[in-house]
Coordinates of C-alpha atoms in Angstrom, one line a residue:
M225 CA 16.3 -22.8 12.8
G226 CA 14.8 -24.1 10.1
R227 CA 13.1 -21.0 9.3
R228 CA 16.3 -19.4 9.3
L229 CA 18.0 -21.7 7.5
Y230 CA 15.1 -22.0 4.8
R231 CA 15.6 -18.2 4.3
D232 CA 19.1 -18.4 3.9
V233 CA 18.7 -20.4 1.1
L234 CA 16.5 -18.3 -0.5
R235 CA 18.5 -15.4 0.1
R236 CA 21.7 -17.4 -1.4
A237 CA 19.8 -18.4 -4.3
A238 CA 18.7 -14.9 -5.6
G239 CA 21.9 -13.7 -5.1
L240 CA 23.3 -16.3 -7.3
G241 CA 20.7 -15.6 -10.1
F242 CA 18.4 -18.5 -9.4
R243 CA 15.0 -17.9 -10.0
R244 CA 13.2 -21.1 -9.5
L245 CA 13.8 -23.8 -6.7
L246 CA 12.1 -27.2 -6.2
I247 CA 11.7 -29.0 -3.2
D248 CA 10.8 -32.4 -2.9
A249 CA 9.6 -32.7 0.5
D250 CA 8.8 -35.3 3.1
P251 CA 5.1 -35.2 3.6
H252 CA 5.5 -34.8 7.1
A253 CA 7.3 -31.7 6.7
A254 CA 5.0 -30.2 3.9
G255 CA 3.2 -28.1 6.7
F256 CA 6.7 -26.3 7.0
Y257 CA 7.3 -25.6 3.6
R258 CA 3.7 -24.2 3.2
A259 CA 4.2 -21.9 6.3
M260 CA 7.6 -20.6 4.4
G261 CA 5.4 -19.8 1.7
A262 CA 6.2 -22.3 -0.8
V263 CA 3.7 -23.2 -3.2
D264 CA 2.5 -27.2 -3.5
S265 CA 2.9 -28.0 -7.1
S266 CA 2.2 -31.8 -6.8
S267 CA -0.4 -33.4 -8.2
E268 CA -2.7 -35.7 -5.8
S269 CA -1.6 -38.8 -7.4
E270 CA 2.2 -37.7 -7.3
S271 CA 1.9 -36.5 -3.4
G272 CA -0.6 -38.9 -2.1
S273 CA -2.3 -35.9 -0.9
G274 CA -4.0 -32.7 -2.2
P275 CA -2.9 -29.4 -1.5
G276 CA -3.5 -28.2 2.2
S277 CA -4.3 -32.0 3.4
E278 CA -2.4 -33.5 6.0
P279 CA -0.2 -36.7 5.2
E280 CA -1.0 -40.1 6.1
P281 CA 0.9 -41.8 9.0
G282 CA 3.9 -43.5 7.4
A283 CA 3.8 -41.6 4.1
A284 CA 7.5 -40.6 4.1
A285 CA 8.2 -44.2 4.5
D286 CA 6.3 -45.0 1.1
G287 CA 8.8 -42.4 -0.6
R288 CA 5.6 -39.9 -1.8
L289 CA 7.3 -36.8 -1.6
V290 CA 5.6 -33.6 -1.8
R291 CA 6.8 -31.2 -4.3
F292 CA 7.1 -27.3 -3.6
E293 CA 8.2 -24.5 -5.7
V294 CA 9.5 -21.4 -4.7
A295 CA 10.9 -18.1 -6.7
P296 CA 13.8 -16.7 -5.1
V297 CA 14.2 -12.8 -5.8
P298 CA 16.1 -10.2 -4.2
L299 CA 14.5 -7.1 -2.7
A300 CA 12.7 -5.2 -5.3
G301 CA 15.0 -2.1 -6.8
W302 CA 12.5 0.6 -5.8
A303 CA 12.3 -0.7 -2.1
R304 CA 16.1 -0.8 -2.1
A305 CA 16.2 3.0 -3.4
W306 CA 13.5 4.1 -0.6
T307 CA 15.8 3.7 2.2
G308 CA 19.0 3.1 0.6
G309 CA 18.7 -0.8 1.4
G310 CA 19.5 -0.5 5.0
A311 CA 17.3 -0.2 8.2
A312 CA 15.5 3.2 9.1
V313 CA 14.1 4.9 11.8
H314 CA 10.3 5.3 11.3
V315 CA 8.3 8.2 12.7
G316 CA 4.6 7.7 13.2
N317 CA 3.7 11.4 12.8
V318 CA 0.3 10.8 11.3
A319 CA -1.6 13.3 13.3
E320 CA 1.4 15.8 13.1
Y321 CA 0.9 15.4 9.4
N322 CA -3.0 16.0 9.4
A323 CA -2.8 18.8 11.7
Q324 CA -0.7 21.1 9.8
F325 CA -3.6 21.7 7.2
A326 CA -6.1 22.7 10.0
D327 CA -8.9 21.4 7.6
A328 CA -12.3 20.8 9.6
S329 CA -12.9 17.8 7.9
L330 CA -10.0 15.8 9.8
D331 CA -10.2 14.5 13.3
R332 CA -9.7 17.4 15.9
E333 CA -8.7 14.9 18.6
Q334 CA -6.7 13.0 16.1
R335 CA -7.7 9.7 18.0
A336 CA -8.0 7.7 14.7
A337 CA -4.7 9.1 13.5
H338 CA -2.9 8.2 16.5
H339 CA -4.3 4.6 15.7
Y340 CA -2.8 4.8 12.3
A341 CA 0.5 5.7 13.6
C342 CA 1.1 2.0 14.2
L343 CA 1.6 1.7 10.2
A344 CA 5.2 3.4 11.0
A345 CA 6.2 -0.6 11.5
F346 CA 5.9 -1.0 7.8
Y347 CA 7.4 2.4 6.7
S348 CA 10.3 0.2 5.1
P349 CA 11.2 -3.4 4.8
R350 CA 13.7 -3.2 7.9
P351 CA 13.1 -0.9 10.4
A352 CA 15.8 -0.1 12.8
A353 CA 13.6 1.7 15.5
L354 CA 9.6 2.8 15.8
V355 CA 8.9 6.3 17.4
L356 CA 5.0 6.3 18.2
P357 CA 2.4 8.4 19.9
R358 CA 0.6 5.7 21.7
P359 CA 1.8 2.8 23.8
V360 CA 1.6 -0.4 22.0
P361 CA 1.0 -4.0 23.1
P362 CA 4.7 -5.8 24.4
G363 CA 4.2 -8.8 22.0
W364 CA 3.1 -6.9 19.0
I365 CA 6.9 -6.0 17.6
S366 CA 8.0 -9.7 18.5
L367 CA 5.3 -11.2 16.3
L368 CA 5.9 -8.9 13.2
G369 CA 9.6 -9.5 13.6
R370 CA 9.6 -13.3 13.4
Q371 CA 7.2 -13.1 10.3
L372 CA 9.0 -10.4 8.8
D373 CA 12.5 -11.6 9.8
W374 CA 13.6 -8.5 11.3
P375 CA 17.1 -8.0 12.8
A376 CA 17.0 -8.6 16.6
G377 CA 16.3 -5.4 18.8
V378 CA 14.1 -3.2 17.0
E379 CA 13.5 -0.4 19.1
V380 CA 10.3 1.0 20.1
Y381 CA 9.8 4.4 21.7
D382 CA 5.9 4.6 22.2
G383 CA 3.6 6.7 24.6
L384 CA 5.2 9.9 23.6
A385 CA 2.5 12.1 22.4
E386 CA -1.1 10.1 23.4
R387 CA -3.1 13.4 23.7
D388 CA -1.1 15.9 21.5
P389 CA -0.4 15.7 17.4
G390 CA 3.2 16.7 18.0
L391 CA 5.1 13.5 17.8
S392 CA 8.3 15.2 16.4
Q393 CA 8.4 18.1 18.9
A394 CA 7.9 15.4 21.6
V395 CA 10.9 13.6 20.2
R396 CA 13.0 17.0 19.9
A397 CA 11.8 17.6 23.6
R398 CA 13.9 14.8 25.0
P399 CA 17.5 15.6 23.6
A400 CA 19.0 11.9 24.4
L401 CA 16.3 10.4 22.3
A402 CA 16.9 12.8 19.7
A403 CA 20.4 12.5 19.5
R404 CA 20.1 8.6 19.6
L405 CA 17.6 8.4 16.7
T406 CA 19.5 10.8 14.4
G407 CA 22.9 9.9 15.4
T408 CA 22.6 6.1 14.2
G409 CA 23.3 7.1 10.4
A410 CA 20.1 5.4 9.5
P411 CA 17.3 7.9 7.6
L412 CA 14.5 8.9 9.3
V413 CA 11.5 8.1 7.4
P414 CA 8.1 9.7 8.5
W415 CA 4.3 9.5 7.5
G416 CA 4.5 12.8 6.1
L417 CA 6.8 15.9 6.0
T418 CA 6.2 18.6 8.4
A419 CA 8.2 21.6 9.6
P420 CA 8.9 20.0 13.1
F421 CA 10.0 16.7 11.5
A422 CA 12.3 18.6 9.1
R423 CA 13.7 20.2 12.3
L424 CA 14.2 16.8 13.8
A425 CA 15.7 15.4 10.5
R426 CA 17.9 18.2 10.0
R427 CA 16.6 18.7 6.2
P428 CA 15.3 22.0 4.7
W429 CA 11.7 22.6 5.2
R430 CA 9.9 24.0 2.1
P431 CA 6.1 24.2 2.8
D432 CA 5.4 24.4 -0.8
E433 CA 6.5 21.1 -1.5
L434 CA 3.0 20.2 0.0
R435 CA 0.9 22.1 -2.1
Y436 CA -0.5 19.3 -4.5
E437 CA -1.9 17.7 -1.1
S438 CA -4.7 20.4 -2.0
K439 CA -7.5 18.4 -4.0
S440 CA -7.9 21.6 -5.9
A441 CA -4.1 22.2 -6.6
A442 CA -4.1 18.2 -7.7
H443 CA -6.9 19.0 -9.8
G444 CA -5.2 22.0 -11.8
L445 CA -1.9 19.8 -12.0
F446 CA -4.1 16.9 -13.7
G447 CA -5.3 19.6 -16.2
R448 CA -1.9 20.6 -17.2
I449 CA -0.6 17.5 -17.9
L450 CA -3.7 16.2 -19.8
A451 CA -3.7 19.7 -21.7
E452 CA -0.2 18.5 -22.9
G453 CA -1.8 15.3 -24.3
G454 CA -0.5 11.8 -24.6
H455 CA -2.8 10.3 -22.2
P456 CA -6.0 9.4 -24.0
A457 CA -7.4 6.9 -21.7
I458 CA -7.4 9.7 -18.7
T459 CA -10.5 11.7 -18.4
L460 CA -10.4 14.5 -15.8
P461 CA -14.0 15.0 -14.3
A462 CA -15.0 19.0 -13.9
Q463 CA -14.3 20.4 -10.4
W464 CA -15.8 23.9 -9.1
R465 CA -14.8 25.7 -6.0
A466 CA -17.4 26.6 -3.7
D467 CA -16.4 29.6 -1.5
T468 CA -19.4 30.0 0.3
R469 CA -22.0 27.6 1.8
W470 CA -24.6 29.4 -0.6
A471 CA -22.7 28.7 -3.8
A472 CA -22.3 25.1 -2.9
V473 CA -26.0 24.9 -2.4
R474 CA -26.8 26.7 -5.8
L475 CA -24.5 24.1 -7.7
L476 CA -25.7 21.0 -6.1
A477 CA -29.2 21.8 -6.5
S478 CA -28.6 22.7 -10.1
R479 CA -27.1 19.5 -10.5
T480 CA -29.8 17.3 -8.9
R481 CA -32.4 19.0 -11.2
A482 CA -30.2 17.9 -13.9
G483 CA -30.4 14.1 -12.6
E484 CA -26.6 14.2 -11.8
S485 CA -25.1 12.6 -9.0
T486 CA -22.4 15.2 -7.4
V487 CA -18.9 14.5 -5.1
L488 CA -18.5 17.4 -2.5
K489 CA -15.0 17.5 -1.2
S490 CA -13.0 19.3 1.7
E491 CA -9.8 21.0 0.2
H492 CA -8.0 18.1 2.4
G493 CA -8.9 15.2 3.8
V494 CA -7.2 11.9 4.6
G495 CA -9.0 8.4 4.1
G496 CA -11.9 9.6 2.6
S497 CA -12.7 12.0 5.2
G498 CA -14.3 15.2 3.7
T499 CA -15.3 13.3 0.7
T500 CA -19.5 12.9 0.1
V501 CA -21.1 11.3 -2.6
L502 CA -24.7 12.8 -3.4
T503 CA -27.0 11.3 -5.9
P504 CA -30.3 13.0 -6.7
E505 CA -32.1 10.2 -4.3
R506 CA -30.0 11.3 -1.4
V507 CA -30.0 14.9 -1.7
R508 CA -34.4 14.4 -1.7
A509 CA -34.1 12.1 1.4
A510 CA -31.8 14.8 3.2
G511 CA -34.5 17.5 2.6
G512 CA -32.9 19.3 -0.4
A513 CA -29.8 20.7 -1.2
R514 CA -29.4 23.0 1.7
A515 CA -30.1 20.2 4.2
A516 CA -27.7 18.1 2.6
V517 CA -24.7 20.7 2.5
R518 CA -25.6 22.0 6.2
A519 CA -24.6 18.3 7.4
L520 CA -20.9 18.5 5.9
P521 CA -18.2 19.7 7.5
R522 CA -17.3 23.6 7.6
G523 CA -15.1 25.4 5.4
P524 CA -14.8 26.0 1.7
L525 CA -16.2 22.8 -0.6
L526 CA -15.1 21.5 -4.1
V527 CA -18.0 20.6 -6.0
E528 CA -17.1 17.7 -8.8
E529 CA -18.4 15.6 -11.4
Y530 CA -19.5 12.4 -10.3
V531 CA -17.8 9.7 -12.5
R532 CA -20.0 6.7 -13.0
G533 CA -18.1 3.4 -12.5
P534 CA -18.2 0.1 -14.5
A535 CA -21.5 -1.6 -14.7
D536 CA -19.9 -5.2 -13.4
P537 CA -19.5 -4.8 -9.8
A538 CA -16.8 -7.4 -10.0
E539 CA -14.8 -4.6 -12.0
P540 CA -12.3 -2.9 -10.1
R541 CA -13.8 0.5 -9.3
D542 CA -10.9 2.7 -7.3
L543 CA -7.3 2.4 -8.4
T544 CA -3.9 3.9 -7.1
Y545 CA -0.5 4.6 -8.4
D546 CA 2.2 4.9 -5.9
G547 CA 5.8 6.1 -6.5
F548 CA 8.3 8.1 -4.8
V549 CA 10.8 11.2 -5.4
D550 CA 14.3 10.3 -3.8
A551 CA 16.5 13.1 -2.5
G552 CA 18.3 13.8 -6.1
G553 CA 14.8 14.3 -7.5
R554 CA 14.5 10.8 -9.3
V555 CA 10.9 9.2 -9.8
H556 CA 11.0 5.8 -8.6
E557 CA 7.5 3.5 -9.6
V558 CA 6.4 1.3 -7.3
G559 CA 3.3 0.1 -8.8
G560 CA -0.5 -0.1 -9.0
A561 CA -3.2 -0.9 -6.3
V562 CA -6.9 -1.9 -5.9
M563 CA -8.5 0.1 -3.4
D564 CA -11.8 -1.0 -1.6
V565 CA -13.8 2.2 -1.1
A566 CA -17.3 2.5 -0.1
D567 CA -19.5 5.8 -0.2
G568 CA -16.3 7.6 -0.4
G569 CA -14.5 6.0 2.4
Y570 CA -11.3 4.3 1.8
R571 CA -11.4 0.8 3.8
G572 CA -8.2 -1.2 2.4
A573 CA -6.3 -2.1 -0.8
T574 CA -4.8 -5.0 -2.4
V575 CA -1.2 -5.1 -4.3
G576 CA -0.1 -8.0 -6.4
P577 CA 0.8 -9.1 -9.9
G578 CA -1.9 -8.5 -11.9
V579 CA -4.4 -6.9 -9.4
V580 CA -4.7 -3.8 -11.6
P581 CA -6.8 -4.8 -15.0
G582 CA -4.8 -5.4 -17.9
W583 CA -6.5 -2.4 -19.9
A584 CA -5.7 0.0 -17.1
E585 CA -2.5 -0.8 -16.1
E586 CA -0.2 1.3 -18.9
P587 CA -2.7 4.4 -18.6
L588 CA -2.4 4.2 -14.6
L589 CA 1.5 3.6 -14.8
A590 CA 2.1 6.3 -17.5
F591 CA -0.1 9.2 -16.0
G592 CA 1.4 8.2 -12.4
R593 CA 5.0 8.9 -13.7
A594 CA 3.9 12.3 -15.4
V595 CA 2.5 13.3 -11.9
G596 CA 5.8 12.0 -10.0
T597 CA 7.7 14.1 -12.6
E598 CA 5.9 17.3 -12.1
L599 CA 6.1 17.1 -8.4
S600 CA 9.7 16.5 -8.7
A601 CA 10.0 19.7 -10.5
A602 CA 7.9 21.3 -7.7
G603 CA 10.8 20.5 -5.4
Y604 CA 8.9 17.4 -3.6
R605 CA 11.1 14.7 -2.1
G606 CA 9.3 11.5 -0.7
W607 CA 6.3 9.1 -1.3
F608 CA 3.5 9.9 -3.0
D609 CA 0.3 8.1 -5.0
V610 CA -2.2 9.2 -7.0
D611 CA -6.0 7.8 -6.8
F612 CA -8.1 7.3 -9.6
V613 CA -11.5 5.8 -10.3
A614 CA -12.5 3.9 -13.3
D615 CA -15.3 5.3 -15.5
G616 CA -16.7 1.9 -17.0
A617 CA -16.0 3.1 -20.4
G618 CA -12.2 2.1 -20.6
R619 CA -11.0 5.2 -18.9
L620 CA -9.4 6.7 -15.6
A621 CA -10.4 9.4 -14.0
P622 CA -7.5 11.1 -11.2
T623 CA -9.4 12.4 -8.1
E624 CA -6.4 13.5 -5.9
T625 CA -2.9 13.1 -5.0
N626 CA -1.5 12.1 -1.6
L627 CA 2.1 13.6 -0.7
R628 CA 2.6 11.0 2.2
L629 CA 2.5 7.4 3.0
T630 CA -0.9 5.6 3.0
G631 CA -2.1 2.2 3.6
P632 CA -1.5 1.0 -0.1
S633 CA 2.0 1.9 0.1
V634 CA 2.6 -0.3 3.4
A635 CA 1.0 -3.0 1.4
F636 CA 3.5 -2.4 -1.4
V637 CA 6.2 -2.3 1.3
V638 CA 5.2 -5.8 3.3
A639 CA 4.9 -7.4 -0.5
A640 CA 8.5 -6.3 -1.4
R641 CA 9.5 -7.9 2.0
L642 CA 7.8 -11.1 1.8
D643 CA 8.6 -11.4 -2.0
E644 CA 12.3 -11.4 -0.6
L645 CA 12.2 -13.6 2.4
R646 CA 9.3 -16.2 0.7
G647 CA 9.5 -16.0 -2.8
A648 CA 8.0 -13.6 -5.6
G649 CA 4.3 -13.2 -6.5
H650 CA 2.7 -12.0 -3.1
F651 CA -0.5 -10.4 -2.9
V652 CA -0.7 -8.4 0.1
R653 CA -4.2 -6.9 1.5
I654 CA -4.5 -4.5 4.0
A655 CA -7.9 -3.9 6.1
D656 CA -8.2 -1.0 7.8
R657 CA -10.9 -2.1 10.3
V658 CA -11.3 -5.7 11.5
E659 CA -14.1 -5.7 13.8
L660 CA -13.6 -7.3 17.2
G661 CA -16.7 -8.8 19.1
A662 CA -15.7 -7.2 22.4
R663 CA -12.6 -5.2 24.0
L664 CA -10.3 -8.2 25.1
P665 CA -7.6 -8.3 27.9
E666 CA -4.3 -7.1 26.4
A667 CA -3.2 -10.8 26.9
A668 CA -6.2 -12.2 24.9
F669 CA -5.7 -9.9 22.1
G670 CA -1.8 -11.2 21.7
E671 CA -3.1 -14.6 21.9
L672 CA -6.0 -14.0 19.3
C673 CA -3.0 -12.3 17.1
E674 CA -0.5 -15.6 17.6
R675 CA -3.5 -17.9 16.8
L676 CA -4.2 -16.2 13.4
S677 CA -0.9 -16.1 12.9
R678 CA -0.6 -20.0 13.3
R679 CA -4.1 -20.6 11.1
C680 CA -2.9 -18.5 8.2
A681 CA 0.8 -19.8 8.0
A682 CA -1.0 -23.2 8.1
M683 CA -3.0 -22.3 4.9
G684 CA 0.3 -21.0 3.4
A685 CA -0.8 -17.2 4.0
V686 CA 0.6 -14.7 6.3
F687 CA -1.1 -12.5 8.9
L688 CA 0.2 -9.2 10.5
P689 CA -1.7 -7.3 13.1
A690 CA -1.2 -3.9 11.5
I691 CA -3.2 -1.3 13.8
P692 CA -3.3 -3.1 17.1
T693 CA -4.2 -0.1 19.3
G694 CA -7.6 0.1 18.1
A695 CA -8.3 -3.1 19.6
F696 CA -8.7 -1.5 23.3
E697 CA -11.2 1.2 22.0
P698 CA -15.0 1.4 23.3
A699 CA -16.0 -0.2 19.7
P700 CA -12.8 -2.3 19.1
W701 CA -11.4 -3.3 15.8
M702 CA -7.8 -3.8 14.3
G703 CA -6.3 -3.1 11.2
A704 CA -4.7 -6.2 9.9
L705 CA -2.7 -7.4 7.0
V706 CA -2.9 -10.5 5.0
A707 CA -0.7 -11.9 2.3
A708 CA -0.7 -15.2 0.3
T709 CA 0.7 -16.3 -3.4
G710 CA -2.8 -16.6 -4.7
R711 CA -6.0 -14.3 -5.1
E712 CA -8.5 -17.3 -3.8
L713 CA -6.1 -18.1 -0.6
L714 CA -5.6 -14.4 0.1
D715 CA -9.5 -14.1 0.2
A716 CA -10.0 -17.2 2.3
A717 CA -7.3 -15.7 4.7
E718 CA -9.2 -12.6 5.2
R719 CA -12.5 -14.7 5.7
V720 CA -10.7 -16.6 8.8
V721 CA -9.2 -13.4 10.3
R722 CA -12.3 -11.5 10.2
A723 CA -14.4 -14.7 11.5
E724 CA -11.9 -15.6 14.3
A725 CA -11.6 -11.6 15.6
L726 CA -15.5 -11.4 15.8
A727 CA -15.8 -15.4 17.5
V728 CA -13.0 -14.5 19.9
G729 CA -15.0 -11.0 20.8
A730 CA -18.1 -12.8 21.5
M731 CA -16.6 -15.2 24.0
F732 CA -15.8 -11.7 25.9
A733 CA -18.9 -9.9 25.1
Q734 CA -21.7 -9.8 28.0
A735 CA -25.4 -10.7 27.1
D736 CA -26.3 -6.8 28.1
G737 CA -23.3 -5.6 26.1
A738 CA -21.3 -4.2 29.1
Q739 CA -17.4 -4.0 29.1
P740 CA -16.1 -7.5 30.1
A741 CA -14.4 -8.0 33.2
G742 CA -10.2 -7.6 33.0
S743 CA -10.8 -5.6 29.5
V744 CA -8.8 -2.6 29.1
A745 CA -9.7 0.7 27.5
R746 CA -6.2 0.9 25.5
A747 CA -2.8 -0.5 26.1
P748 CA -1.8 0.7 29.4
S749 CA 1.3 3.2 29.7
R750 CA 4.3 1.5 31.1
A751 CA 5.9 4.5 32.5
D752 CA 5.3 3.8 36.2
A753 CA 5.9 0.0 35.7
E754 CA 9.3 -1.6 37.0
P755 CA 11.5 -2.2 33.7
D756 CA 11.1 -5.9 32.7
P757 CA 13.6 -6.8 29.6
D758 CA 10.9 -9.4 28.8
A759 CA 7.8 -7.2 28.6
C760 CA 9.5 -4.2 26.7
A761 CA 7.7 -3.4 23.4
G762 CA 10.7 -3.6 21.7
T763 CA 12.1 -6.8 22.9
D764 CA 12.6 -9.5 20.1
A765 CA 11.0 -12.7 21.6
A766 CA 13.7 -14.7 19.4
T767 CA 17.0 -15.6 21.2
D768 CA 20.4 -15.8 19.2
A769 CA 23.3 -17.7 20.9
G770 CA 21.3 -17.8 24.0
S771 CA 21.3 -14.2 24.5
R772 CA 18.3 -11.8 24.4
S773 CA 18.8 -8.2 22.1
S774 CA 18.8 -5.3 23.8
S775 CA 15.9 -2.8 22.9
K776 CA 14.4 0.1 24.5
T777 CA 11.0 1.4 25.1
L778 CA 9.7 4.8 26.0
S779 CA 6.3 5.3 27.1
G780 CA 4.8 8.1 28.9
G781 CA 8.0 10.1 28.3
R782 CA 10.3 7.9 30.3
E783 CA 13.2 5.8 28.9
T784 CA 13.2 2.3 30.4

């Protein structure tokens, strides 16, 4: 009840135009305000306790109050424009989107894509329903709903396409479900546009909209924008298309002899798949250019000049711009983020005030806006990003566009929601893989997430399990979102999450590395179980006026 009252105060204050709220709290209530996102601004002499410490017994009786500050803000304008300010139906068609490009670098089984479909929970600030290919743990949505203050009764339809990328087609094959999802009046938000999704959402399908998902087409677009002038801090790396392996070998060998590092890319790829950085040392270690190319995915390759990064490893190297084009063709700017990329592979991203270095912010935003204008003119409607690498000389090199949602876009959505609920200034980090020490029983994994939520809240941070289904793989992991109102606190919260995840897994790991008793290979399908309203994936654990919210789950093709 306190949580609801507090959030109502912030909403009303923001609506009235207040931008600063001071709270003089009883020290025994300090933990509550800290968990709600208020920032402790008391000095040690004023409060009798340092930030993060527990009050002494009887402190309240001495009248020593703890001062907190919070900055109430309404939901960001871009977030209201994204879904019209209302709830939306989120369709986790990640595998479906990837499969339409038939690229050899993409996971043919789409196992990873089905895991990343769990990010559908965060496609917009307020989901009305989630449509997912794989079953998800029952308590997952309840935990997210409490943290993000979702309306009671978020409906979850999971287990629809466990072994097939065609999620939209799986929905259309169930006419009652399709009618329910499309008949609410809420917009349908996918990971990315596909022909089956267009049929489901009853929108025109123009495959040419997605032409700049191609890395070579995006490179050509960047060149045309730069040819018009106006972006002096942007540099474009040279790129050559190698239609045969022999052509790629010759180009790589020539650059290696010249002492140059080279980036080899497939035409399409996600999360860095299909992108390989080859230094001269790596080429020689592989046994030469021919051997190095032989190990790469089949299909045409793009050979690209390698952009050397900043000499200081603490300086951000990989940056991204996010925006979207609305149905009317207007480009909305979301912002810039810093990505965590290792050896060409994406591992996560951080968004928040000041994460993009000052020297890079304006060039990044200006070029991102220019790309968005071109995408709009080409007929594209939806979310997009532009990825950059910093060259160490005060310039940014654009490397690709993504015409879909991504990990950074999810972080932006969560940051906007938390700013609205907890006050402005949130940093949000999405970590693609938080390793678990062992596969956990489903109940133990739920307990881990609840415990991490409490531990982070006590620090003034937020923990959200973003990808729970990876926890039931043979090599278990989970995707996670952490948020805080300071960079140091954000780093500390991530350390807590990673350490606790490994420690809990170690409790279940056996000395010989065998699967612990009671563990499961994945979240089990509930299609054959008797319906239990308290165990439904879509049931909100919170009660309102003594009645439980109604919700639905669809698992293995049967509605319960």
